[in-house]
Coordinates of C-alpha atoms in Angstrom, one line a residue:
M1 CA 222.5 70.5 141.8
L2 CA 224.4 68.9 138.9
L3 CA 225.3 65.3 139.7
N4 CA 227.8 63.2 137.9
F5 CA 226.7 59.7 137.0
V6 CA 229.5 57.2 136.0
V7 CA 228.8 53.5 135.5
A8 CA 231.3 50.7 134.9
A9 CA 230.8 47.0 134.6
T10 CA 233.1 44.0 135.5
V11 CA 232.4 40.4 136.2
L12 CA 232.2 38.9 139.7
S13 CA 231.5 35.5 141.1
P14 CA 227.8 34.5 141.2
N15 CA 225.8 36.1 144.0
T16 CA 222.1 36.6 143.7
A17 CA 221.7 38.4 147.1
L18 CA 221.8 42.2 147.4
A19 CA 225.2 43.3 148.5
D20 CA 225.8 44.9 151.9
W21 CA 227.5 48.2 151.1
K22 CA 227.8 51.8 152.3
P23 CA 228.7 54.9 150.3
V24 CA 232.1 56.5 150.8
E25 CA 231.5 60.1 151.8
R26 CA 234.2 62.8 151.3
V27 CA 234.4 66.5 152.0
E28 CA 236.3 68.9 149.9
A29 CA 236.5 72.3 151.6
Y30 CA 237.0 75.6 149.9
S31 CA 238.4 78.5 151.8
I32 CA 236.5 81.8 152.5
S33 CA 237.5 84.8 154.6
G34 CA 235.9 87.7 156.3
S35 CA 235.1 89.0 159.8
T36 CA 231.3 89.4 159.6
G37 CA 228.5 87.3 158.4
I38 CA 227.9 89.4 155.3
E39 CA 231.7 89.5 154.5
L40 CA 231.8 85.7 154.7
Y41 CA 228.7 85.3 152.6
R42 CA 230.3 87.6 149.9
S43 CA 233.4 85.5 150.0
I44 CA 231.2 82.4 149.3
G45 CA 229.9 84.3 146.3
E46 CA 233.4 84.9 145.1
R47 CA 234.9 81.5 145.8
G48 CA 232.1 78.9 146.0
P49 CA 231.9 76.0 143.6
K50 CA 230.7 76.9 140.1
L51 CA 227.5 75.4 138.9
G52 CA 227.1 76.4 135.3
I53 CA 227.6 80.1 135.1
R54 CA 226.9 80.8 138.8
R55 CA 228.5 80.0 142.1
V56 CA 226.8 78.1 144.9
I57 CA 227.2 77.9 148.6
A58 CA 227.8 74.1 148.5
Y59 CA 227.7 71.3 146.0
T60 CA 227.2 67.5 146.1
D61 CA 228.2 65.2 143.4
F62 CA 229.2 61.5 143.1
K63 CA 231.0 58.8 141.2
L64 CA 229.3 55.5 140.8
T65 CA 230.8 52.3 139.4
W66 CA 229.5 48.7 139.4
Q67 CA 230.8 45.2 139.5
R68 CA 228.3 43.1 137.6
D69 CA 228.1 39.3 136.9
Y70 CA 226.1 38.5 133.8
Q71 CA 225.5 34.8 133.4
Q72 CA 224.5 32.9 130.3
R73 CA 221.9 30.2 130.9
N74 CA 221.6 26.9 129.1
D75 CA 218.2 27.9 127.7
G76 CA 219.8 30.9 126.0
A77 CA 218.7 33.5 128.5
C78 CA 221.1 35.9 130.2
V79 CA 220.7 36.9 133.9
L80 CA 222.4 39.6 135.8
A81 CA 223.2 37.5 138.8
S82 CA 224.9 40.2 140.9
A83 CA 225.5 43.9 140.9
K84 CA 227.7 45.5 143.6
P85 CA 228.0 49.3 143.6
K86 CA 230.9 51.5 144.7
L87 CA 229.5 54.9 145.5
I88 CA 231.7 57.9 146.3
I89 CA 229.8 61.0 147.4
T90 CA 231.7 64.3 147.5
Y91 CA 230.5 67.3 149.4
R92 CA 232.1 70.6 148.5
L93 CA 231.6 73.0 151.5
P94 CA 232.9 76.4 152.7
Q95 CA 235.5 76.6 155.4
V96 CA 236.5 79.8 157.2
S97 CA 240.2 80.8 157.2
G98 CA 241.2 82.9 160.1
T99 CA 239.7 83.6 163.5
L100 CA 236.2 85.0 164.1
S101 CA 234.7 86.9 167.0
P102 CA 232.7 84.7 169.3
Q103 CA 229.4 86.1 168.0
T104 CA 230.3 85.6 164.4
Q105 CA 231.7 82.2 165.1
A106 CA 228.4 81.1 166.7
A107 CA 226.5 82.4 163.7
W108 CA 228.9 80.7 161.3
D109 CA 228.6 77.4 163.2
R110 CA 224.8 77.5 162.8
F111 CA 224.9 78.4 159.2
S112 CA 227.6 75.9 158.2
E113 CA 225.9 73.0 160.0
G114 CA 222.6 73.8 158.3
V115 CA 224.4 73.8 154.9
R116 CA 226.0 70.4 155.8
E117 CA 222.6 69.0 156.7
H118 CA 221.1 70.2 153.4
E119 CA 223.9 68.6 151.4
R120 CA 223.6 65.3 153.4
V121 CA 220.0 65.1 152.1
H122 CA 221.4 65.2 148.6
G123 CA 223.7 62.4 149.6
E124 CA 220.7 60.4 150.9
I125 CA 218.8 60.9 147.6
I126 CA 221.8 59.7 145.7
T127 CA 222.2 56.6 147.9
D128 CA 218.5 55.8 147.6
M129 CA 218.9 55.9 143.8
V130 CA 221.8 53.5 143.9
K131 CA 219.8 51.1 146.1
E132 CA 216.9 51.2 143.7
I133 CA 219.3 50.4 140.8
E134 CA 220.7 47.5 142.7
T135 CA 217.2 46.2 143.4
V136 CA 216.2 46.2 139.7
S137 CA 219.6 44.9 138.6
V138 CA 219.9 41.7 140.5
G139 CA 218.0 39.0 138.8
L140 CA 217.3 41.0 135.6
R141 CA 216.8 38.5 132.8
A142 CA 216.4 38.5 129.0
E143 CA 215.4 35.5 127.0
S144 CA 217.2 34.4 123.8
D145 CA 220.1 36.6 124.7
P146 CA 223.4 35.2 123.5
G147 CA 226.2 37.6 124.5
C148 CA 223.9 39.2 127.1
R149 CA 223.2 42.2 124.9
K150 CA 219.4 42.4 125.5
V151 CA 219.7 42.3 129.3
R152 CA 222.3 45.2 129.2
T153 CA 219.8 47.2 127.1
K154 CA 217.1 46.5 129.6
L155 CA 219.4 47.6 132.4
Q156 CA 220.2 50.9 130.6
E157 CA 216.5 51.7 130.4
H158 CA 216.2 51.3 134.2
L159 CA 219.4 53.4 134.8
G160 CA 218.0 56.3 132.7
R161 CA 214.7 56.2 134.5
L162 CA 216.1 56.1 138.0
S163 CA 218.8 58.7 137.3
Q164 CA 216.2 61.2 136.0
A165 CA 214.0 60.5 139.0
Q166 CA 216.9 61.2 141.4
R167 CA 217.6 64.5 139.6
R168 CA 214.0 65.5 139.8
R169 CA 213.9 64.7 143.5
S170 CA 217.1 66.8 144.1
R171 CA 215.8 69.7 142.1
E172 CA 212.5 69.7 144.0
F173 CA 214.3 69.6 147.3
D174 CA 216.4 72.6 146.3
R175 CA 213.4 74.5 145.1
V176 CA 211.7 74.1 148.5
E177 CA 214.8 74.7 150.6
M178 CA 216.0 77.7 148.7
G179 CA 212.6 79.4 148.0
D180 CA 211.2 82.2 150.2
G181 CA 210.8 80.8 153.7
G182 CA 212.7 77.6 152.9
N183 CA 215.4 76.3 155.2
V184 CA 218.4 77.4 153.2
H185 CA 216.9 80.8 152.5
R186 CA 216.3 81.2 156.3
L187 CA 219.8 80.1 157.1
V188 CA 221.3 82.7 154.7
M189 CA 219.1 85.6 156.0
E190 CA 219.8 84.8 159.7
F191 CA 223.6 84.5 159.0
I192 CA 224.0 87.7 157.0
N193 CA 221.9 89.6 159.6
A194 CA 223.4 88.1 162.7
D195 CA 226.0 90.8 163.3
R196 CA 223.5 93.6 162.8
Q197 CA 221.0 92.0 165.2
R198 CA 223.6 91.7 167.9
S199 CA 224.8 95.3 167.5
N200 CA 221.2 96.6 168.1

């Protein structure tokens, strides 16, 4: 899943300890309609969030900004003394409009909760990345660095590496979950076949 990565830097008072923070999590629902599992799934296909040229069931992205304190030392070195993240994770999830039969509602509840759990793992992967960035940031030092240019370059190298690792981890998670026999694949098949199974 495509993930937005936005970084900003400002100056804070010195603080060499890792900050105590939590991500802000938001849900943006999109409306779907139908009276059976297959109709609801078709509605997801028509109204789900776009990822490139295709639509997906759900989508997780994020905005990440930082407050950073770069400190110039008397020996000419520059140290990144503190780095406090602000992470906003947004989950885009389907929401049924209208009333469902008890059977279809039960099937929908199982399906939608499974999708939520899947997207929460993406949120955890993002949060893990931010914690790793924080760990490598605080105390990062560059010698002979007037203006703190070298230490910023060193930080960007870490950001690129950790961002790519997060994306690889998310892609691998999706590959397993959505492949044949994977959790999301199973959720979809059970959902679209739920009404047929109950009518037999």
